[in-house]
Short mmCIF file of C-alpha atoms in Angstrom, two decimals:
data_model
loop_
_atom_site.label_atom_id
_atom_site.label_comp_id
_atom_site.label_asym_id
_atom_site.label_seq_id
_atom_site.Cartn_x
_atom_site.Cartn_y
_atom_site.Cartn_z
CA UNK A 1174 91.22 76.34 19.76
CA UNK A 1175 89.17 79.18 18.28
CA UNK A 1176 85.59 79.42 19.53
CA UNK A 1177 82.69 80.55 17.35
CA UNK A 1178 79.35 81.87 18.56
CA UNK A 1179 76.33 82.87 16.49
CA UNK A 1180 73.89 85.55 17.63
CA UNK A 1181 70.55 86.06 15.88
CA UNK A 1182 69.38 89.67 16.22
CA UNK A 1183 65.86 90.03 17.64
CA UNK A 1184 65.90 93.73 18.59
CA UNK A 1185 65.70 96.13 15.62
CA UNK A 1186 68.46 98.72 15.43
CA UNK A 1187 70.59 97.35 18.28
CA UNK A 1188 74.27 98.29 18.11
CA UNK A 1189 76.70 95.49 17.32
CA UNK A 1190 78.71 95.94 20.54
CA UNK A 1191 75.57 95.95 22.70
CA UNK A 1192 74.24 92.84 20.95
CA UNK A 1193 77.46 90.94 21.66
CA UNK A 1194 77.60 92.14 25.29
CA UNK A 1195 73.97 91.12 25.88
CA UNK A 1196 74.46 87.66 24.37
CA UNK A 1197 77.87 87.04 25.97
CA UNK A 1198 77.80 88.68 29.44
CA UNK A 1199 81.07 87.06 30.54
CA UNK A 1200 82.99 89.26 28.08
CA UNK A 1201 84.09 92.66 29.38
CA UNK A 1202 83.27 95.79 27.39
CA UNK A 1203 86.92 96.19 26.37
CA UNK A 1204 87.07 92.55 25.26
CA UNK A 1205 84.01 93.04 23.04
CA UNK A 1206 85.50 96.19 21.53
CA UNK A 1207 88.78 94.39 20.92
CA UNK A 1208 87.04 91.55 19.09
CA UNK A 1209 85.14 94.02 16.89
CA UNK A 1210 88.22 96.13 16.12
CA UNK A 1211 90.24 93.05 15.16
CA UNK A 1212 87.55 91.83 12.75
CA UNK A 1213 86.42 88.87 14.84
CA UNK A 1214 82.77 89.98 14.84
CA UNK A 1215 80.95 89.65 11.51
CA UNK A 1216 77.40 90.26 10.36
CA UNK A 1217 76.33 87.93 7.57
CA UNK A 1218 80.01 87.35 6.87
CA UNK A 1219 81.11 91.02 6.83
CA UNK A 1220 83.18 92.62 9.67
CA UNK A 1221 81.10 95.14 11.62
CA UNK A 1222 81.78 98.44 13.36
CA UNK A 1223 80.84 98.64 17.04
CA UNK A 1224 78.26 101.37 16.36
CA UNK A 1225 76.64 99.55 13.44
CA UNK A 1226 72.88 99.18 13.94
CA UNK A 1227 71.65 95.74 13.03
CA UNK A 1228 68.36 94.59 11.50
CA UNK A 1229 66.18 91.84 12.94
CA UNK A 1230 67.23 88.33 11.86
CA UNK A 1231 70.76 89.44 11.04
CA UNK A 1232 73.29 86.85 12.18
CA UNK A 1233 76.38 87.93 14.10
CA UNK A 1234 79.31 85.53 14.17
CA UNK A 1235 81.73 86.07 17.05
CA UNK A 1236 85.11 84.39 16.79
CA UNK A 1237 87.14 84.18 19.99
CA UNK A 1238 90.78 83.41 19.18
CA UNK A 1239 92.71 80.99 21.39
CA UNK A 1240 94.38 82.53 24.41
CA UNK A 1241 98.03 83.37 23.86
CA UNK A 1242 100.13 82.00 26.71
CA UNK A 1243 101.96 84.70 28.61
CA UNK A 1244 105.73 84.58 28.76
CA UNK A 1245 106.93 86.27 31.92
CA UNK A 1246 110.30 87.97 31.58
CA UNK A 1247 112.68 89.05 34.32
CA UNK A 1248 112.98 92.85 34.39
CA UNK A 1249 115.40 95.07 36.29
CA UNK A 1250 112.76 97.00 38.20
CA UNK A 1251 113.81 98.44 41.58
CA UNK A 1252 112.24 96.75 44.61
CA UNK A 1253 111.74 98.16 48.11
CA UNK A 1254 112.67 95.04 50.09
CA UNK A 1255 111.83 95.36 53.77
CA UNK A 1256 113.11 91.90 54.76
CA UNK A 1257 114.66 88.90 53.01
CA UNK A 1258 116.04 85.50 53.95
CA UNK A 1259 116.34 82.10 52.29
CA UNK A 1260 112.63 81.33 52.58
CA UNK A 1261 110.79 84.56 51.92
CA UNK A 1262 110.92 88.28 51.36
CA UNK A 1263 108.67 91.15 52.37
CA UNK A 1264 108.25 93.82 49.70
CA UNK A 1265 106.80 97.33 49.97
CA UNK A 1266 104.86 97.64 46.69
CA UNK A 1267 104.40 101.13 45.27
CA UNK A 1268 101.03 102.46 44.19
CA UNK A 1269 100.43 101.83 40.49
CA UNK A 1270 102.36 98.54 40.23
CA UNK A 1271 100.42 95.42 39.22
CA UNK A 1272 101.35 92.31 41.23
CA UNK A 1273 101.45 89.73 38.42
CA UNK A 1274 101.15 89.72 34.62
CA UNK A 1275 97.74 89.42 32.97
CA UNK A 1276 96.16 90.49 29.71
CA UNK A 1277 96.89 94.19 29.28
CA UNK A 1278 99.65 94.13 31.94
CA UNK A 1279 102.23 91.73 30.59
CA UNK A 1280 105.32 93.43 31.98
CA UNK A 1281 106.40 95.99 34.54
CA UNK A 1282 104.78 93.96 37.31
CA UNK A 1283 106.04 92.92 40.72
CA UNK A 1284 106.54 89.37 39.41
CA UNK A 1285 108.78 90.64 36.58
CA UNK A 1286 110.88 92.43 39.21
CA UNK A 1287 110.96 89.38 41.50
CA UNK A 1288 112.17 87.11 38.69
CA UNK A 1289 115.10 89.46 38.10
CA UNK A 1290 115.92 89.70 41.81
CA UNK A 1291 115.35 86.06 42.82
CA UNK A 1292 115.87 84.10 39.60
CA UNK A 1293 114.54 80.57 40.05
CA UNK A 1294 114.32 80.95 43.83
CA UNK A 1295 110.55 81.45 44.00
CA UNK A 1296 107.81 78.99 44.94
CA UNK A 1297 106.05 77.38 42.00
CA UNK A 1298 102.71 76.61 43.65
CA UNK A 1299 100.87 79.38 41.79
CA UNK A 1300 102.44 78.61 38.41
CA UNK A 1301 104.62 80.62 36.05
CA UNK A 1302 102.42 83.72 36.09
CA UNK A 1303 102.42 84.14 39.89
CA UNK A 1304 105.65 82.58 41.20
CA UNK A 1305 106.12 83.23 44.90
CA UNK A 1306 102.91 85.22 45.26
CA UNK A 1307 101.14 84.17 48.46
CA UNK A 1308 98.60 87.02 48.54
CA UNK A 1309 97.89 90.12 46.46
CA UNK A 1310 97.03 93.78 46.83
CA UNK A 1311 95.39 95.89 44.14
CA UNK A 1312 97.38 97.88 41.58
CA UNK A 1313 96.56 101.25 43.15
CA UNK A 1314 96.94 100.05 46.74
CA UNK A 1315 100.44 100.48 48.16
CA UNK A 1316 102.17 98.51 50.87
CA UNK A 1317 103.49 95.22 52.15
CA UNK A 1318 103.39 91.84 50.43
CA UNK A 1319 105.05 88.60 51.45
CA UNK A 1320 106.71 86.48 48.76
CA UNK A 1321 107.64 82.81 49.21
CA UNK A 1322 110.95 81.50 47.86
CA UNK A 1323 110.04 77.81 48.12
CA UNK A 1324 106.93 75.65 48.19
CA UNK A 1325 107.24 74.71 51.87
CA UNK A 1326 107.26 78.38 52.90
CA UNK A 1327 104.37 79.09 50.53
CA UNK A 1328 102.22 76.31 52.01
CA UNK A 1329 102.91 77.46 55.58
CA UNK A 1330 102.05 81.09 54.84
CA UNK A 1331 98.94 80.15 52.86
CA UNK A 1332 97.74 78.02 55.78
CA UNK A 1333 98.20 80.97 58.15
CA UNK A 1334 96.07 83.13 55.87
CA UNK A 1335 93.41 80.42 55.71
CA UNK A 1336 93.43 80.07 59.51
CA UNK A 1337 93.12 83.87 59.97
CA UNK A 1338 96.38 83.95 61.94
CA UNK A 1339 98.18 86.08 59.35
CA UNK A 1340 98.11 89.75 60.41
CA UNK A 1341 97.27 92.39 57.79
CA UNK A 1342 96.62 96.00 58.71
CA UNK A 1343 95.87 98.89 56.37
CA UNK A 1344 95.54 102.64 56.60
CA UNK A 1345 92.85 104.40 54.56
CA UNK A 1346 91.09 107.70 54.17
CA UNK A 1347 87.36 107.28 53.57
CA UNK A 1348 84.56 109.65 52.68
CA UNK A 1349 82.34 110.95 55.47
CA UNK A 1350 82.53 110.83 59.25
CA UNK A 1351 82.77 107.46 60.97
CA UNK A 1352 82.00 108.10 64.62
CA UNK A 1353 83.52 105.02 66.24
CA UNK A 1354 85.37 101.77 65.71
CA UNK A 1355 83.44 98.89 64.20
CA UNK A 1356 83.35 95.67 62.20
CA UNK A 1357 81.86 94.85 58.82
CA UNK A 1358 80.83 91.19 58.56
CA UNK A 1359 79.26 90.84 55.11
CA UNK A 1360 79.85 88.17 52.43
CA UNK A 1361 81.47 89.16 49.14
CA UNK A 1362 81.06 87.73 45.64
CA UNK A 1363 81.63 88.86 42.08
CA UNK A 1364 79.05 91.41 40.95
CA UNK A 1365 76.34 89.59 38.93
CA UNK A 1366 76.35 92.14 36.09
CA UNK A 1367 79.81 93.77 36.23
CA UNK A 1368 82.46 91.06 36.28
CA UNK A 1369 85.32 93.40 37.24
CA UNK A 1370 83.55 94.49 40.43
CA UNK A 1371 82.89 92.70 43.68
CA UNK A 1372 79.83 93.26 45.85
CA UNK A 1373 78.21 92.33 49.15
CA UNK A 1374 75.76 89.64 48.07
CA UNK A 1375 73.76 86.95 49.83
CA UNK A 1376 74.28 84.04 47.44
CA UNK A 1377 75.81 80.55 47.40
CA UNK A 1378 78.88 81.95 45.61
CA UNK A 1379 79.53 84.62 48.27
CA UNK A 1380 82.40 84.07 50.69
CA UNK A 1381 82.67 85.17 54.30
CA UNK A 1382 84.40 88.55 54.65
CA UNK A 1383 85.22 90.36 57.90
CA UNK A 1384 86.89 93.77 58.22
CA UNK A 1385 87.62 95.52 61.53
CA UNK A 1386 88.14 99.29 61.42
CA UNK A 1387 89.46 101.80 63.95
CA UNK A 1388 89.14 105.57 63.79
CA UNK A 1389 92.50 107.36 63.63
CA UNK A 1390 91.48 110.95 62.90
CA UNK A 1391 88.57 113.02 61.65
CA UNK A 1392 88.79 115.61 58.89
CA UNK A 1393 86.13 117.78 57.31
CA UNK A 1394 84.30 115.33 55.06
CA UNK A 1395 86.76 112.45 55.59
CA UNK A 1396 87.92 109.94 58.21
CA UNK A 1397 91.34 108.32 58.48
CA UNK A 1398 91.07 104.66 59.49
CA UNK A 1399 93.26 101.76 60.52
CA UNK A 1400 91.77 98.50 59.25
CA UNK A 1401 92.52 94.89 60.11
CA UNK A 1402 91.56 92.07 57.77
CA UNK A 1403 90.21 88.86 59.25
CA UNK A 1404 89.66 87.47 55.75
CA UNK A 1405 91.25 88.52 52.48
CA UNK A 1406 88.72 88.68 49.67
CA UNK A 1407 89.28 90.57 46.42
CA UNK A 1408 88.73 94.33 46.97
CA UNK A 1409 87.49 93.51 50.50
CA UNK A 1410 88.20 96.83 52.23
CA UNK A 1411 87.02 98.85 49.24
CA UNK A 1412 83.77 96.87 48.97
CA UNK A 1413 83.06 96.88 52.71
CA UNK A 1414 83.68 100.60 53.13
CA UNK A 1415 81.41 101.39 50.18
CA UNK A 1416 78.81 99.00 51.62
CA UNK A 1417 78.57 101.02 54.87
CA UNK A 1418 78.42 104.29 52.95
CA UNK A 1419 82.04 105.38 53.40
CA UNK A 1420 83.97 104.45 50.24
CA UNK A 1421 87.74 104.84 50.20
CA UNK A 1422 88.78 108.30 49.00
CA UNK A 1423 89.81 108.30 45.36
CA UNK A 1424 88.40 104.83 44.64
CA UNK A 1425 87.46 104.89 40.93
CA UNK A 1426 85.36 101.72 41.10
CA UNK A 1427 83.44 101.84 44.39
CA UNK A 1428 83.55 105.56 45.18
CA UNK A 1429 81.86 108.67 43.80
CA UNK A 1430 82.30 109.38 40.10
CA UNK A 1431 84.17 112.60 40.92
CA UNK A 1432 87.87 111.73 40.83
CA UNK A 1433 90.34 113.11 43.38
CA UNK A 1434 93.07 113.98 40.88
CA UNK A 1435 96.18 113.97 43.12
CA UNK A 1436 95.45 110.45 44.40
CA UNK A 1437 95.28 108.58 41.10
CA UNK A 1438 93.28 105.81 42.76
CA UNK A 1439 92.20 104.72 46.21
CA UNK A 1440 93.91 106.13 49.32
CA UNK A 1441 94.72 102.71 50.79
CA UNK A 1442 98.02 101.44 52.17
CA UNK A 1443 98.94 97.98 53.50
CA UNK A 1444 101.06 99.24 56.35
CA UNK A 1445 101.58 96.20 58.60
CA UNK A 1446 102.06 92.50 58.07
CA UNK A 1447 102.67 89.78 60.66
CA UNK A 1448 103.20 86.01 60.39
CA UNK A 1449 104.95 83.01 61.91
CA UNK A 1450 108.16 82.28 60.02
CA UNK A 1451 107.74 78.95 58.19
CA UNK A 1452 111.16 77.64 59.20
CA UNK A 1453 111.95 79.15 62.62
CA UNK A 1454 108.45 79.35 64.10
CA UNK A 1455 109.19 82.93 65.21
CA UNK A 1456 106.42 85.52 64.93
CA UNK A 1457 107.61 88.38 62.73
CA UNK A 1458 105.98 91.74 62.10
CA UNK A 1459 106.89 94.48 59.64
CA UNK A 1460 105.62 97.98 59.00
CA UNK A 1461 105.79 100.35 56.05
CA UNK A 1462 105.35 104.09 56.66
CA UNK A 1463 102.61 106.01 54.91
CA UNK A 1464 103.81 106.87 51.39
CA UNK A 1465 103.96 110.45 50.05
CA UNK A 1466 100.71 110.23 48.05
CA UNK A 1467 98.89 109.39 51.29
CA UNK A 1468 100.52 112.00 53.52
CA UNK A 1469 100.30 114.68 50.81
CA UNK A 1470 96.56 114.05 50.50
CA UNK A 1471 96.08 114.32 54.27
CA UNK A 1472 97.85 117.69 54.21
CA UNK A 1473 95.13 119.00 51.87
CA UNK A 1474 92.36 118.08 54.34
CA UNK A 1475 91.06 120.31 57.10
CA UNK A 1476 91.20 118.67 60.55
CA UNK A 1477 87.85 118.53 62.30
CA UNK A 1478 87.64 120.89 65.22
CA UNK A 1479 87.14 119.17 68.57
#
C-alpha cells in the first residue's frame, strides 16, 4: 500500500531534499533523491526538483510507493568452492560481490550463484532472499562463508555462532602502528544519524561486540593484523578498528576520506573459518589464502625497519 506523508515547511528557503530528509530521517539520501526524481514529492500538488527552495507554509506531499517484492533468479556465476557435502558448502567470496539481493543489487550476488549451483538444495530459514546464508561478510570484504543446504544444518551452525564456538579469523591492513596484540570490547549499534553506518554506542539498542587482534607485521604508516571475532556484528572489525584510531586501509565508510585507489574498498579478508559439522560432529577448519588485491597492496608498503 502506498504511504503518504505531509510536511509543512517552517524554515524559509530550505531545499526540498533537505526538508524531506529532516522530516523523514529513516530515508537514506539516495532514497529521497529517488522519490523526488520519480515525481513522488510534490509541493502544493506540483512535482519538485531536489534543489527547489521552498517558502514557509508550503506543503510537501511525499508518496512512498509499495515495496516491489524481489524475485531472485539463478545465475551462472562462477563460485570458488573450498568444500562441499550434502549438508553445507564453504565458499571463498571475491571482493566486490554482494552476498544476497537487495534494493540496488538485485542480481550478480552470491545467492544468485548459489541458486544456480545448488538449485532447491538450500536451507529456507532466512527466506527466499537469503537461502542458505548463515552469516554474511561485506561486499568489499573477501573470504570464507559457510552456506547451509538444509534447515537442520542451518540451525546447528547458527547456534554455534550464537554460542561463540564458531571460529572466524580475518587478515587486515590498518592505518597507523599498533604496538601489540589486544582486544576491543565495545558495544555496537546503528549510527543514530547515518542509518548505513554502525558505531560504538552506549545505548539499549547496542549489542555486545568483541574483537581480538594480533600484530602480524609493521609497515611505514600501516600494520598488518590477524583478527578473531568473538561476536559477529555488522561491520564489527571496521567499526572497532576505527574506534581505536586504526581504521582498515581503504575503508570508504570508517576510514579517512582519501581513497586508496588500488584497493577499491577495505583491505579485509576472511581467511579462516572453523565449525563443528552439523551431522558428523567433527570439527572442521578451512583457510583461504590472501587474494591478489591484498598481497599487491602489501607490496606497495615499506616494511618498518627493526
